[in-house]
Amino acid sequence: MPRRFTEPGLVVASHNEGKVREIADLLAPFGLDITSAGQLNLPEPEETGDTFIANAELKAKAAVEGANMPALADDSGLAVEGLSGDPGLYSARWAGAARDFNIAMALVQEKLGDNPNRRAYFISVLSLAWPDGHVESFEGRIYGTMVWPPRGDKGFGYDPMFQPDGYDVTFGELDYDEKQRISHRAVAFQKLIDGCFREP
Ligand code: IMP
């Protein structure tokens, strides 16, 4: 049984405003005091893990140490089948120091070339860490197809290039609320809520 969360608040262990907003909105019904690693000016730990779960735990634990309160981290990325799972763990890094996702999306397109396999999934691992060292982690995925050219200016990261299965719009075109309902982060989040926040 996952440990239940009974503390009054937590820090979202991220400096990515798009992600912090999505996580804070998902947590809103629980009336917690929420701050973020960015707001607290916590240093960003190096993501040295070789799995999403290792990186999510490492980020959550670093924020617990920096803020001395529980922390929730998300490690996420895009895995493209035709690229053997790339950019994967390096999804943020493909955008370069300037975090320019037009560059990252162009790179995905360039590497795919005329490869007919444009299947992909977004993955999110959420790790909730407590000051005593305990951690609970949950994974969510959403499958879809990489389109070109990118479409839409909503969302962030690779959203304009990812069309989820069952939709004829990309995450960049999808309404914020709908993305929040179906995304990889929403799937992981539902597991987190069921495991740690809701009465059994
Ligand atoms: P992280 O901050 O190391 O977890 O990097 C995750 C990266 O994956 C982000 O910078 C985005 O490029 C990409 N990513 C994760 N979730 C999403 C999403 O919901 N939409 C678009 N890109 C995402």
XYZ file of N, CA and C and ligand atoms in Angstrom:
623
model
N 0.849 -1.213 0.000
C 0.000 0.000 0.000
C 0.879 1.255 0.000
N 0.641 2.171 -0.944
C 1.412 3.416 -0.930
C 1.144 4.209 0.343
N 2.114 4.986 0.763
C 1.931 5.817 1.964
C 0.967 6.968 1.638
N 0.097 7.281 2.583
C -0.839 8.392 2.373
C -0.183 9.720 2.706
N -0.591 10.748 1.966
C -0.028 12.080 2.155
C -0.935 12.876 3.081
N -0.405 13.279 4.253
C -1.255 13.996 5.211
C -0.688 15.369 5.569
N 0.414 15.753 4.924
C 1.056 17.034 5.216
C 0.252 18.188 4.599
N 0.464 19.426 5.133
C -0.338 20.558 4.627
C 0.102 21.082 3.263
N 1.321 20.766 2.851
C 1.754 21.332 1.574
C 2.931 20.594 0.999
N 3.293 21.008 -0.216
C 4.460 20.401 -0.864
C 5.072 21.366 -1.870
N 6.299 21.038 -2.254
C 6.961 21.827 -3.278
C 6.964 21.006 -4.574
N 6.584 21.640 -5.672
C 6.666 20.990 -6.978
C 8.103 21.162 -7.458
N 8.791 20.027 -7.614
C 10.227 20.058 -7.890
C 10.487 20.284 -9.370
N 10.170 21.490 -9.836
C 10.399 21.795 -11.255
C 10.638 23.284 -11.432
N 11.405 23.604 -12.484
C 11.614 25.003 -12.873
C 10.883 25.290 -14.177
N 10.136 24.285 -14.658
C 9.415 24.424 -15.925
C 8.000 24.937 -15.606
N 7.734 26.188 -15.978
C 6.466 26.820 -15.592
C 5.243 26.090 -16.156
N 5.386 25.540 -17.379
C 4.271 24.803 -17.989
C 3.895 23.595 -17.142
N 4.944 22.889 -16.701
C 4.731 21.704 -15.887
C 4.186 22.058 -14.504
N 4.755 23.106 -13.885
C 4.316 23.509 -12.536
C 2.840 23.874 -12.573
N 2.443 24.583 -13.627
C 1.044 24.995 -13.732
C 0.137 23.769 -13.854
N 0.512 22.819 -14.714
C -0.321 21.627 -14.896
C -0.428 20.839 -13.587
N 0.680 20.689 -12.881
C 0.663 19.915 -11.632
C -0.131 20.643 -10.551
N 0.076 21.959 -10.438
C -0.650 22.728 -9.416
C -2.154 22.658 -9.682
N -2.561 22.722 -10.946
C -3.985 22.650 -11.277
C -4.560 21.271 -10.936
N -3.765 20.227 -11.207
C -4.248 18.878 -10.900
C -4.389 18.674 -9.386
N -3.539 19.354 -8.612
C -3.575 19.202 -7.150
C -4.604 20.128 -6.485
N -5.139 21.063 -7.253
C -6.015 22.095 -6.674
C -7.127 21.548 -5.775
N -7.801 20.449 -6.172
C -8.910 19.963 -5.339
C -8.490 19.554 -3.933
N -7.205 19.391 -3.673
C -6.782 18.894 -2.363
C -6.383 20.006 -1.405
N -6.507 21.253 -1.860
C -6.330 22.406 -0.974
C -4.979 22.474 -0.280
N -3.940 22.035 -0.979
C -2.603 22.058 -0.376
C -1.928 23.406 -0.609
N -0.969 23.696 0.259
C -0.100 24.842 0.078
C 0.982 24.439 -0.911
N 0.969 25.042 -2.089
C 1.909 24.580 -3.110
C 2.884 25.678 -3.512
N 4.162 25.307 -3.526
C 5.170 26.210 -4.052
C 5.993 25.403 -5.057
N 6.973 26.057 -5.686
C 7.769 25.301 -6.666
C 9.253 25.550 -6.451
N 10.042 24.617 -6.978
C 11.496 24.740 -6.863
C 11.961 26.033 -7.526
N 11.301 26.405 -8.615
C 11.640 27.661 -9.294
C 11.391 28.858 -8.392
N 10.200 28.879 -7.762
C 9.861 29.998 -6.875
C 10.826 30.103 -5.701
N 11.265 28.949 -5.202
C 12.168 28.934 -4.038
C 13.635 29.083 -4.444
N 13.849 29.201 -5.758
C 15.230 29.314 -6.259
C 16.125 28.150 -5.857
N 15.546 26.968 -5.798
C 16.353 25.786 -5.466
C 17.227 25.449 -6.676
N 18.438 24.925 -6.427
C 19.272 24.536 -7.559
C 18.636 23.368 -8.311
N 18.843 23.300 -9.621
C 18.323 22.192 -10.413
C 19.331 21.055 -10.383
N 18.968 19.900 -9.838
C 19.946 18.802 -9.782
C 20.228 18.278 -11.187
N 21.398 17.726 -11.384
C 21.715 17.125 -12.671
C 20.952 15.815 -12.801
N 20.340 15.595 -13.958
C 19.536 14.382 -14.144
C 20.437 13.247 -14.609
N 21.048 12.592 -13.619
C 22.066 11.587 -13.937
C 21.499 10.169 -13.996
N 20.212 10.003 -13.687
C 19.617 8.661 -13.692
C 19.514 8.108 -15.106
N 19.406 6.775 -15.212
C 19.247 6.241 -16.565
C 17.844 5.701 -16.815
N 16.901 6.102 -15.951
C 15.484 5.822 -16.202
C 14.683 7.049 -15.772
N 13.431 7.118 -16.251
C 12.572 8.238 -15.850
C 12.328 8.188 -14.349
N 12.148 6.984 -13.820
C 11.848 6.869 -12.390
C 13.053 7.325 -11.556
N 14.265 6.958 -11.992
C 15.457 7.363 -11.242
C 15.572 8.891 -11.234
N 15.308 9.511 -12.372
C 15.419 10.976 -12.438
C 14.311 11.668 -11.641
N 13.095 11.102 -11.676
C 12.001 11.714 -10.917
C 12.317 11.649 -9.415
N 12.827 10.509 -8.968
C 13.139 10.362 -7.538
C 14.279 11.285 -7.134
N 15.269 11.366 -8.007
C 16.423 12.229 -7.714
C 15.981 13.705 -7.595
N 15.067 14.136 -8.477
C 14.603 15.526 -8.426
C 13.753 15.772 -7.189
N 12.882 14.798 -6.857
C 12.020 14.962 -5.685
C 12.868 15.030 -4.416
N 13.860 14.149 -4.316
C 14.694 14.122 -3.109
C 15.529 15.392 -2.983
N 16.024 15.909 -4.102
C 16.810 17.147 -4.062
C 15.948 18.307 -3.568
N 14.691 18.352 -4.002
C 13.802 19.442 -3.572
C 13.432 19.293 -2.098
N 13.250 18.052 -1.625
C 12.977 17.827 -0.199
C 14.133 18.389 0.627
N 15.330 18.102 0.179
C 16.503 18.589 0.913
C 16.592 20.100 0.912
N 16.326 20.690 -0.254
C 16.431 22.145 -0.382
C 15.343 22.883 0.368
N 14.131 22.320 0.397
C 12.988 23.040 0.958
C 12.597 22.526 2.334
N 13.144 21.370 2.722
C 12.791 20.736 3.982
C 11.285 20.518 4.140
N 10.665 20.152 3.053
C 9.252 19.779 3.072
C 9.035 18.725 1.981
N 7.874 18.049 1.961
C 7.657 17.031 0.932
C 7.722 17.651 -0.465
N 8.094 16.843 -1.429
C 8.214 17.361 -2.793
C 7.658 16.375 -3.800
N 7.095 16.935 -4.869
C 6.563 16.131 -5.960
C 7.312 16.503 -7.234
N 7.938 15.498 -7.854
C 8.680 15.745 -9.093
C 8.062 14.959 -10.229
N 8.214 15.495 -11.430
C 7.776 14.784 -12.631
C 8.986 14.647 -13.525
N 9.259 13.446 -13.984
C 10.242 13.324 -15.049
C 9.490 12.779 -16.239
N 9.594 13.485 -17.328
C 8.778 13.102 -18.466
C 9.562 13.220 -19.746
N 8.990 12.712 -20.792
C 9.661 12.806 -22.076
C 8.834 12.179 -23.160
N 9.393 12.257 -24.348
C 8.751 11.754 -25.548
C 9.591 10.607 -26.089
N 8.945 9.463 -26.349
C 9.665 8.324 -26.925
C 9.079 8.031 -28.301
N 9.902 8.170 -29.335
C 9.447 7.947 -30.703
C 9.923 6.569 -31.159
N 8.949 5.730 -31.559
C 9.285 4.339 -31.933
C 10.315 4.252 -33.045
N 10.112 5.046 -34.098
C 11.010 5.009 -35.254
C 12.401 5.523 -34.935
N 12.581 6.121 -33.758
C 13.907 6.593 -33.327
C 14.401 5.763 -32.140
N 13.917 4.540 -32.041
C 14.314 3.638 -30.954
C 14.115 4.251 -29.580
N 13.047 5.040 -29.447
C 12.739 5.605 -28.127
C 13.328 6.983 -27.870
N 14.094 7.510 -28.799
C 14.603 8.881 -28.639
C 13.475 9.885 -28.887
N 13.552 11.116 -28.362
C 14.607 11.649 -27.503
C 14.571 11.132 -26.074
N 13.475 10.482 -25.650
C 13.452 9.794 -24.362
C 13.926 10.640 -23.201
N 14.895 10.091 -22.491
C 15.426 10.786 -21.301
C 16.024 12.141 -21.658
N 16.341 12.316 -22.945
C 17.012 13.557 -23.358
C 16.042 14.545 -24.006
N 14.738 14.370 -23.757
C 13.735 15.207 -24.416
C 13.969 16.693 -24.191
N 14.304 17.069 -22.988
C 14.545 18.504 -22.715
C 15.848 18.937 -23.381
N 16.850 18.066 -23.323
C 18.169 18.455 -23.830
C 18.210 18.614 -25.342
N 17.327 17.938 -26.070
C 17.305 18.110 -27.527
C 16.949 19.549 -27.921
N 16.377 20.291 -26.974
C 16.001 21.681 -27.284
C 17.177 22.634 -27.072
N 18.303 22.118 -26.639
C 19.503 22.951 -26.492
C 19.425 23.877 -25.302
N 20.474 24.645 -25.115
C 20.575 25.528 -23.952
C 19.457 26.565 -23.957
N 19.016 26.960 -25.143
C 17.970 27.988 -25.238
C 16.577 27.393 -25.048
N 16.512 26.061 -24.828
C 15.204 25.394 -24.668
C 14.253 25.758 -25.808
N 14.764 25.665 -27.010
C 13.963 26.000 -28.185
C 13.389 24.714 -28.776
N 12.086 24.515 -28.567
C 11.470 23.261 -29.011
C 11.157 23.246 -30.499
N 11.261 24.390 -31.168
C 11.176 24.345 -32.629
C 12.387 23.594 -33.159
N 13.529 23.818 -32.510
C 14.752 23.100 -32.898
C 14.601 21.609 -32.584
N 14.101 21.301 -31.393
C 13.955 19.896 -30.993
C 12.981 19.165 -31.918
N 11.869 19.818 -32.283
C 10.891 19.165 -33.163
C 11.476 18.973 -34.560
N 12.223 19.956 -35.033
C 12.855 19.836 -36.351
C 13.856 18.680 -36.366
N 14.517 18.478 -35.241
C 15.484 17.386 -35.122
C 14.774 16.025 -35.177
N 13.636 15.929 -34.495
C 12.849 14.689 -34.546
C 12.461 14.413 -36.002
N 11.971 15.451 -36.676
C 11.537 15.287 -38.063
C 12.703 14.887 -38.961
N 13.838 15.549 -38.744
C 15.012 15.274 -39.582
C 15.469 13.820 -39.398
N 15.502 13.385 -38.141
C 15.980 12.021 -37.876
C 14.990 10.972 -38.364
N 13.683 11.312 -38.313
C 12.685 10.362 -38.799
C 12.770 10.222 -40.314
N 13.099 11.320 -40.991
C 13.188 11.290 -42.450
C 11.913 10.723 -43.036
N 12.025 9.715 -43.901
C 10.796 9.148 -44.458
C 10.435 7.826 -43.790
N 10.943 7.625 -42.570
C 10.561 6.444 -41.784
C 9.028 6.435 -41.611
N 8.355 5.373 -42.056
C 6.892 5.363 -41.946
C 6.407 5.171 -40.511
N 7.292 4.718 -39.615
C 6.852 4.485 -38.236
C 6.974 5.767 -37.414
N 5.861 6.484 -37.307
C 5.847 7.751 -36.576
C 5.118 7.611 -35.246
N 4.957 6.361 -34.775
C 4.296 6.120 -33.485
C 5.173 6.665 -32.362
N 4.539 7.144 -31.305
C 5.296 7.705 -30.183
C 4.421 7.697 -28.936
N 5.073 7.842 -27.797
C 4.281 8.084 -26.583
C 4.993 9.101 -25.701
N 4.185 9.855 -24.983
C 4.704 10.678 -23.893
C 4.642 9.833 -22.629
N 5.645 9.969 -21.794
C 5.665 9.255 -20.518
C 5.920 10.259 -19.406
N 5.263 10.026 -18.284
C 5.484 10.854 -17.101
C 5.631 9.941 -15.889
N 6.678 10.158 -15.112
C 6.779 9.491 -13.814
C 6.702 10.573 -12.745
N 5.749 10.401 -11.841
C 5.611 11.340 -10.718
C 6.174 10.670 -9.482
N 7.066 11.379 -8.791
C 7.613 10.855 -7.535
C 7.301 11.825 -6.411
N 6.712 11.279 -5.360
C 6.395 12.063 -4.177
C 7.357 11.621 -3.078
N 8.143 12.579 -2.567
C 9.163 12.234 -1.561
C 8.899 12.985 -0.261
N 9.128 12.304 0.836
C 8.938 12.867 2.168
C 10.304 13.162 2.804
N 10.338 14.067 3.779
C 11.616 14.389 4.419
C 12.291 13.198 5.123
N 11.555 12.141 5.440
C 12.220 10.984 6.064
C 12.822 10.038 5.026
N 12.776 10.407 3.752
C 13.424 9.606 2.722
C 12.482 8.676 1.966
N 11.228 8.542 2.450
C 10.276 7.667 1.765
C 9.870 8.294 0.420
N 9.708 7.457 -0.612
C 9.285 7.940 -1.937
C 8.234 7.005 -2.517
N 7.218 7.578 -3.152
C 6.244 6.796 -3.928
C 6.271 7.305 -5.366
N 6.301 6.390 -6.346
C 6.370 6.796 -7.746
C 5.279 6.126 -8.580
N 4.778 6.868 -9.575
C 3.683 6.395 -10.430
C 3.958 6.798 -11.869
N 3.629 5.899 -12.826
C 3.919 6.174 -14.246
C 2.653 6.277 -15.088
N 2.644 7.213 -16.026
C 1.538 7.313 -16.987
C 2.075 7.495 -18.392
N 1.310 7.015 -19.384
C 1.702 7.178 -20.789
C 0.509 7.581 -21.619
N 0.778 8.244 -22.737
C -0.251 8.435 -23.763
C 0.398 8.199 -25.120
N -0.306 7.410 -25.944
C 0.232 7.030 -27.251
C -0.343 7.894 -28.359
N 0.434 8.071 -29.415
C -0.031 8.862 -30.545
C 0.939 8.799 -31.704
N 0.892 9.834 -32.542
C 1.672 9.889 -33.781
C 2.365 11.241 -33.893
N 3.565 11.223 -34.459
C 4.290 12.471 -34.691
C 3.873 13.041 -36.051
N 3.383 14.298 -36.064
C 2.956 14.915 -37.322
C 3.976 15.958 -37.764
N 3.943 16.309 -39.022
C 4.784 17.385 -39.543
C 4.036 18.091 -40.646
N 3.960 19.414 -40.655
C 4.586 20.336 -39.708
C 3.848 20.379 -38.373
N 4.503 20.942 -37.334
C 3.865 21.090 -36.023
C 2.615 21.961 -36.155
N 1.606 21.693 -35.294
C 0.366 22.468 -35.368
C -0.073 22.909 -33.973
N -0.430 24.200 -33.861
C -1.005 24.724 -32.623
C 0.030 25.405 -31.757
N -0.456 26.338 -30.952
C 0.483 27.082 -30.100
C 0.116 26.958 -28.623
N -0.725 25.969 -28.300
C -1.031 25.730 -26.877
C -0.001 24.758 -26.326
N -0.028 24.537 -25.033
C 0.868 23.548 -24.437
C 2.315 24.006 -24.462
N 3.225 23.049 -24.453
C 4.656 23.366 -24.404
C 5.440 22.200 -25.016
N 6.737 22.368 -25.070
C 7.607 21.281 -25.524
C 7.216 20.757 -26.904
N 7.070 19.444 -27.000
C 6.782 18.786 -28.278
C 5.284 18.752 -28.601
N 4.453 19.421 -27.820
C 2.995 19.341 -27.998
C 2.519 19.551 -29.436
N 3.053 20.550 -30.167
C 2.514 20.795 -31.517
C 2.790 19.667 -32.509
N 3.672 18.751 -32.166
C 4.026 17.680 -33.103
C 3.373 16.352 -32.729
N 2.683 16.299 -31.591
C 2.146 15.025 -31.079
C 0.627 15.000 -31.202
N 0.135 14.027 -31.980
C -1.314 13.863 -32.123
C -1.741 12.595 -31.389
N -2.469 12.768 -30.270
C -2.834 11.581 -29.487
C -3.806 10.687 -30.239
N -3.727 9.383 -30.007
C -4.639 8.433 -30.639
C -6.085 8.835 -30.360
N -6.918 8.741 -31.408
C -8.340 9.038 -31.234
C -8.679 10.504 -31.441
N -7.685 11.334 -31.737
C -7.919 12.771 -31.959
C -7.384 13.160 -33.332
N -7.998 14.202 -33.935
C -7.410 14.697 -35.178
C -6.738 16.047 -34.965
N -6.469 16.370 -33.716
C -5.710 17.584 -33.385
C -4.479 17.182 -32.579
N -3.473 18.066 -32.597
C -2.270 17.810 -31.798
C -2.481 18.328 -30.369
N -1.560 17.964 -29.477
C -1.594 18.520 -28.116
C -1.449 20.045 -28.169
N -0.810 20.550 -29.218
C -0.659 22.002 -29.363
C -1.956 22.691 -29.738
N -2.904 21.911 -30.271
C -4.204 22.474 -30.673
C -5.302 22.147 -29.665
N -5.032 21.177 -28.811
C -6.057 20.691 -27.877
C -6.271 21.707 -26.755
N -7.525 21.853 -26.341
C -7.799 22.745 -25.212
C -7.030 22.275 -23.993
N -6.586 23.245 -23.223
C -5.814 22.962 -22.011
C -6.525 21.933 -21.126
N -7.827 22.123 -20.910
C -8.560 21.231 -19.997
C -8.599 19.803 -20.520
N -8.699 19.678 -21.836
C -8.756 18.332 -22.431
C -7.392 17.653 -22.318
N -6.320 18.404 -22.561
C -4.984 17.820 -22.390
C -4.808 17.391 -20.926
N -5.277 18.227 -20.013
C -5.155 17.913 -18.588
C -5.907 16.639 -18.221
N -6.938 16.332 -18.984
C -7.776 15.173 -18.684
C -7.134 13.876 -19.187
N -6.403 13.958 -20.332
C -5.963 12.704 -20.972
C -4.451 12.485 -20.989
N -3.666 13.478 -20.612
C -2.215 13.403 -20.837
C -1.528 12.320 -20.001
N -0.306 12.011 -20.376
C 0.555 11.099 -19.623
C 0.648 11.536 -18.164
N 0.755 12.858 -17.958
C 0.853 13.372 -16.589
C -0.460 13.139 -15.844
N -1.603 13.295 -16.547
C -2.907 13.065 -15.921
C -3.057 11.601 -15.515
N -2.560 10.691 -16.364
C -2.664 9.261 -16.055
C -1.824 8.926 -14.816
N -0.588 9.443 -14.788
C 0.267 9.204 -13.618
C -0.364 9.856 -12.384
N -0.955 11.035 -12.610
C -1.546 11.772 -11.514
C -2.712 11.032 -10.878
N -3.536 10.420 -11.727
C -4.676 9.669 -11.211
C -4.190 8.539 -10.298
N -3.090 7.898 -10.707
C -2.532 6.824 -9.872
C -2.003 7.381 -8.557
N -1.358 8.547 -8.628
C -0.847 9.196 -7.407
C -1.995 9.543 -6.454
N -3.065 10.115 -7.022
C -4.220 10.499 -6.197
C -4.827 9.257 -5.535
N -5.049 8.221 -6.345
C -5.643 7.000 -5.800
C -4.742 6.383 -4.734
N -3.404 6.458 -4.963
C -2.488 5.820 -4.023
C -2.253 6.614 -2.757
N -2.116 7.930 -2.873
C -1.621 8.724 -1.736
C -2.598 9.762 -1.186
N -3.607 10.154 -1.956
C -4.436 11.279 -1.520
C -5.881 10.947 -1.187
N -6.413 9.912 -1.828
C -7.839 9.651 -1.660
C -8.059 8.613 -0.561
N -9.180 8.757 0.132
C -9.527 7.747 1.136
C -9.624 6.381 0.453
N -9.032 5.340 1.028
C -9.105 4.032 0.364
C -10.545 3.502 0.376
P 12.149 16.863 -17.827
O 11.957 18.257 -17.315
O 13.526 16.339 -17.709
O 11.131 15.926 -17.281
O 11.933 17.010 -19.383
C 10.769 16.666 -19.958
C 10.746 17.164 -21.385
O 9.886 16.291 -22.107
C 10.134 18.540 -21.493
O 11.078 19.561 -21.507
C 9.415 18.442 -22.832
O 10.315 18.654 -23.848
C 8.998 17.005 -22.914
N 7.630 16.881 -22.399
C 7.249 16.321 -21.234
N 5.916 16.420 -21.080
C 5.473 17.068 -22.163
C 4.174 17.487 -22.562
O 3.148 17.309 -21.891
N 4.113 18.123 -23.742
C 5.191 18.356 -24.517
N 6.424 18.019 -24.182
C 6.563 17.363 -23.005
